[in-house]
Amino acid sequence: MSTETKCNPDLVRERAKCTFDVNELINLFYGSEKATKERRHFEDAVLAVKELKDAIPEEYLSHKERYENGVRKATILRDVYRDYKAKHNRDPPPNQITKAVIKDISPFLLHNGMFVPTIAGQGTPEQQAEWLPKAESMQIIGTYAQTELGHGSFIRGLETIATYDPKTEEFVLNNPTLTSFKWWPGGLGSTVNHCVVVAQLYINGKSHGIHPFIAQIRDLDTHKPLPGVKVGEIGPKMGFQTANNGFLGFDNFRIPRKNMLMKNAQVLKDGTFVKGINEKLTYGTMVMVRVGIVGDCSFYAALAATIAVRYSAVRHQSHIKASEPEAQILDYLTQQHKLFIAVASSHVYRNAYLWMEKMYTNVMKELSQDKQDNLPELHATACCLKAVCSRDAGSLVEECRLACGGHGYMASSNLPLTYGVTIAAVTYEGERTVLLLQTARYLMKAWMAALKGKVLSPSVSYLLNSLKESKKPWQNTPEGIVKGFQHVSFGKVKAAYETIQKYMKQGKDYEDAWNLASVQLVKASEAHSRAILCEVSWEAVCSSSASPNLSRVLQQLAQLYLTYWTLETSGDLLLYSNITKDDLIILRDKYEELLVAIRPNAVGLVDGFDLRDEILNSTLGSYDGRVYERLMEEALKSPLNQETVNSSFHKYLKPMMEKAKL
Ligand SMILES: CCCCCCCCCCCCC/C=C/C(=O)SCCNC(=O)CCNC(=O)[C@H](O)C(C)(C)COP(=O)(O)OP(=O)(O)OC[C@H]1O[C@@H](n2cnc3c(N)ncnc32)[C@H](O)[C@@H]1OP(=O)(O)O
Ligand SMILES: Cc1cc2nc3c(=O)[nH]c(=O)nc-3n(C[C@H](O)[C@H](O)[C@H](O)COP(=O)(O)OP(=O)(O)OC[C@H]3O[C@@H](n4cnc5c(N)ncnc54)[C@H](O)[C@@H]3O)c2cc1C
């Protein structure tokens, strides 16, 4: 980073204070020195493409122009990926450079993120051989069309119908009602020509549940919708403006039998339905993406924290001591309280993602050997971690934005867009409450098994330990806090279970009792997630290969996360663990000490996320800290500043002022 000399002097001083090797942190965060080198090399290659640079900020483009610019850049980016693969004989390393190019969301996100994985995960080897090469090389472009106007969460309630016609060996797709129209799929609006359509299968008038089908919806040459297809874009949203979300309806639209993805269940030529070993395997792509979202949360927390911490080091406002110059706002403990939890959480989500990824890979391997025992644990864990990390990450991004004062409200800070994109993950790929209730089902089963003294899966085995350890005194150590969160989860799971029992004893059936207990059930799932996040992240830090200097700082961050959440949820801990008021006072003091201890390394820590200026895309967060210069430079790009007098003066303002004189 040779720009050091041009840097804002505050940032230069901050970097000089850092007590650890930032490059070591970068290599640890991204896996290895080799991984860092490869990622940077690929990012360089992308950024070297001049055509990928925007002439003016996207905010000044119309909705249509923004989309068209997004498609333009997505196709060029795709070429860079292809060339890299051809040259190196492997995919580019994991990277976030798409953010530097497509500032919002790529219209190809669903193609790469769900269309291709669904063919790979749900297709037979023959189906994979037919579609994967075309999809991976972009001869066809697809999306994942599941959600409808009327149903998103309850997918068994989807209304799109696929009726098998054995005479022609085809499925006939129909959307009989307005509510049955697909609504939301990314890229559907104007980009894709294929999609995976999730529809209710009917054979001889009998329903066989929902299944994925591949449908070509647009002509490959003209891009016109095929006869029987009604397709369009759903309009502007809070974010995702370039994702090109769309709607879709079929009217007696025929697809060949082979277009039902048949790895799990099959329809034979004569219309015989062959059930899969587990109908929930059809939901596999969603599980994969939920795991990926935990990793995305780490990225968005890191991005917002980098912007807000660097800005807070450069920004001076008011005095801590009247006799001293105006303070860097990063020196206010309240500011550290707002920001350091975002830095710490990014590491926590990263470790949780790596842990979940391992669990996912193991279960996929087991499923390939027809072993399903660990699928419920994977589903339950992916659901609650996705739900909790996305909501927390959204709140952290917003807190970082607010921590930048007025400038955080500027689009050029990139914090408003980042919030719009991050918070969407609370809803997509399974709405938060709905997913937490899925985990709660699993927790209730685990609790019943615990009561019977059965062996529990690893992620819930603490329920058994907590049952035995409920009398042990509280320990104010990281390990003690992890145990404390497990006790809270234990207490909430038990309370939710007993509430269901109470309602059932009053004569309610299980479903009504479940609904009446559901606020508690959601809270139990949240507590379970927090216990996992605390345990996994603390273990990761303790077993890391970092040098003593770096290890000390990473432990401080992990302890900050543990202590922050102890204080945030002190009521729960007082209710369900053996923590005392005195312990909480000690932890409150410890929390303040941690903020002070982390303060000198704050800039080093966000440098350690290694997010380039192009990825940050922020006037407030660049490496050199030229905040005020950039704010002005960006403001001057406004089309309103390209003319001295705007025509509205002559059209409206002047006549108004003249009328006022009369
Ligand atoms: C690693 C790299 C990844 C890359 C990641 C980046 C990619 C980026 C892509 C980003 C894409 C963003 C755009 C967004 C796309 C979308 O949003 S696509 C649409 C997503 N939609 C949803 O998520 C819908 C949510 N709803 C559901 O998932 C289900 O309907 C439900 C809530 C789970 C309920 O299903 P239902 O059929 O009603 O089941 P139940 O009766 O409640 O339960 C039955 C039992 O089945 C178990 N189960 C449910 N789901 C699964 C599953 N996926 N796997 C395994 N098991 C499952 C459930 O636990 C029940 O079990 P029992 O308790 O034992 O009965
Ligand atoms: C940016 C974005 C991109 C998307 N991309 C895609 C895509 O590419 N493809 C696709 O198919 N879909 C996509 N979706 C749709 C998304 O998956 C759904 O919006 C999501 O699954 C939530 O479903 P819903 O909208 O039906 O919400 P609803 O289920 O209607 O939720 C509304 C409220 O009802 C509550 N609720 C619903 N059911 C229950 C229950 N059983 N118990 C308690 N409370 C309940 C919820 O908690 C929530 O508070 C996208 C959505 C967004 C926002």
mmCIF file of C-alpha atoms in Angstrom, residues 96 113-114 117 283-300 346 348-364 367 374-390 425 428-430 435 532-533 536:
data_model
loop_
_atom_site.group_PDB
_atom_site.id
_atom_site.type_symbol
_atom_site.label_atom_id
_atom_site.label_comp_id
_atom_site.label_asym_id
_atom_site.label_seq_id
_atom_site.Cartn_x
_atom_site.Cartn_y
_atom_site.Cartn_z
ATOM 1 C CA GLN A 96 -15.845 -9.778 -3.350
ATOM 2 C CA GLY A 113 -26.036 -18.642 -6.865
ATOM 3 C CA MET A 114 -29.112 -20.850 -7.353
ATOM 4 C CA PRO A 117 -26.424 -25.175 -8.006
ATOM 5 C CA TYR A 283 -35.150 -27.870 -0.549
ATOM 6 C CA GLY A 284 -31.389 -28.497 -0.796
ATOM 7 C CA THR A 285 -30.356 -25.348 -2.676
ATOM 8 C CA MET A 286 -31.918 -23.194 0.035
ATOM 9 C CA VAL A 287 -29.839 -24.917 2.711
ATOM 10 C CA MET A 288 -26.660 -24.273 0.721
ATOM 11 C CA VAL A 289 -27.485 -20.607 0.224
ATOM 12 C CA ARG A 290 -28.409 -20.129 3.908
ATOM 13 C CA VAL A 291 -24.921 -21.346 4.818
ATOM 14 C CA GLY A 292 -23.431 -18.913 2.271
ATOM 15 C CA ILE A 293 -25.447 -16.033 3.736
ATOM 16 C CA VAL A 294 -23.657 -16.420 7.093
ATOM 17 C CA GLY A 295 -20.419 -15.761 5.149
ATOM 18 C CA ASP A 296 -22.033 -12.787 3.379
ATOM 19 C CA CYS A 297 -22.942 -11.319 6.780
ATOM 20 C CA SER A 298 -19.266 -11.356 7.708
ATOM 21 C CA PHE A 299 -18.466 -9.415 4.552
ATOM 22 C CA TYR A 300 -21.163 -6.764 5.008
ATOM 23 C CA SER A 346 -17.489 -9.981 11.256
ATOM 24 C CA VAL A 348 -17.586 -14.312 14.567
ATOM 25 C CA TYR A 349 -19.699 -14.770 11.410
ATOM 26 C CA ARG A 350 -16.641 -15.760 9.412
ATOM 27 C CA ASN A 351 -15.783 -18.508 11.915
ATOM 28 C CA ALA A 352 -19.422 -19.606 12.108
ATOM 29 C CA TYR A 353 -19.538 -19.766 8.305
ATOM 30 C CA LEU A 354 -16.401 -21.917 8.127
ATOM 31 C CA TRP A 355 -17.853 -24.193 10.800
ATOM 32 C CA MET A 356 -21.209 -24.441 8.979
ATOM 33 C CA GLU A 357 -19.496 -25.032 5.657
ATOM 34 C CA LYS A 358 -17.757 -28.075 7.171
ATOM 35 C CA MET A 359 -21.053 -29.380 8.524
ATOM 36 C CA TYR A 360 -22.666 -28.825 5.118
ATOM 37 C CA THR A 361 -19.885 -30.644 3.263
ATOM 38 C CA ASN A 362 -20.050 -33.605 5.666
ATOM 39 C CA VAL A 363 -23.812 -33.938 5.346
ATOM 40 C CA MET A 364 -23.645 -33.702 1.533
ATOM 41 C CA LEU A 367 -26.327 -37.933 1.619
ATOM 42 C CA ASN A 374 -27.481 -35.456 10.177
ATOM 43 C CA LEU A 375 -29.708 -33.583 7.702
ATOM 44 C CA PRO A 376 -32.137 -32.313 10.387
ATOM 45 C CA GLU A 377 -29.246 -30.872 12.402
ATOM 46 C CA LEU A 378 -27.820 -29.151 9.317
ATOM 47 C CA HIS A 379 -31.217 -27.691 8.386
ATOM 48 C CA ALA A 380 -31.930 -26.506 11.950
ATOM 49 C CA THR A 381 -28.490 -24.940 12.358
ATOM 50 C CA ALA A 382 -28.391 -23.261 8.947
ATOM 51 C CA CYS A 383 -31.877 -21.819 9.586
ATOM 52 C CA CYS A 384 -31.111 -20.200 12.934
ATOM 53 C CA LEU A 385 -27.619 -18.950 12.078
ATOM 54 C CA LYS A 386 -28.851 -17.415 8.831
ATOM 55 C CA ALA A 387 -31.735 -15.782 10.710
ATOM 56 C CA VAL A 388 -29.679 -14.368 13.579
ATOM 57 C CA CYS A 389 -26.565 -13.333 11.618
ATOM 58 C CA SER A 390 -28.543 -11.534 8.906
ATOM 59 C CA ALA A 425 -31.089 -11.266 3.754
ATOM 60 C CA TYR A 428 -34.872 -13.814 1.371
ATOM 61 C CA GLU A 429 -33.935 -17.449 1.510
ATOM 62 C CA GLY A 430 -36.369 -17.946 4.391
ATOM 63 C CA LEU A 435 -36.612 -20.063 9.984
ATOM 64 C CA ILE A 532 -23.421 -21.604 18.956
ATOM 65 C CA LEU A 533 -21.922 -18.306 17.738
ATOM 66 C CA VAL A 536 -17.710 -21.669 17.768
#
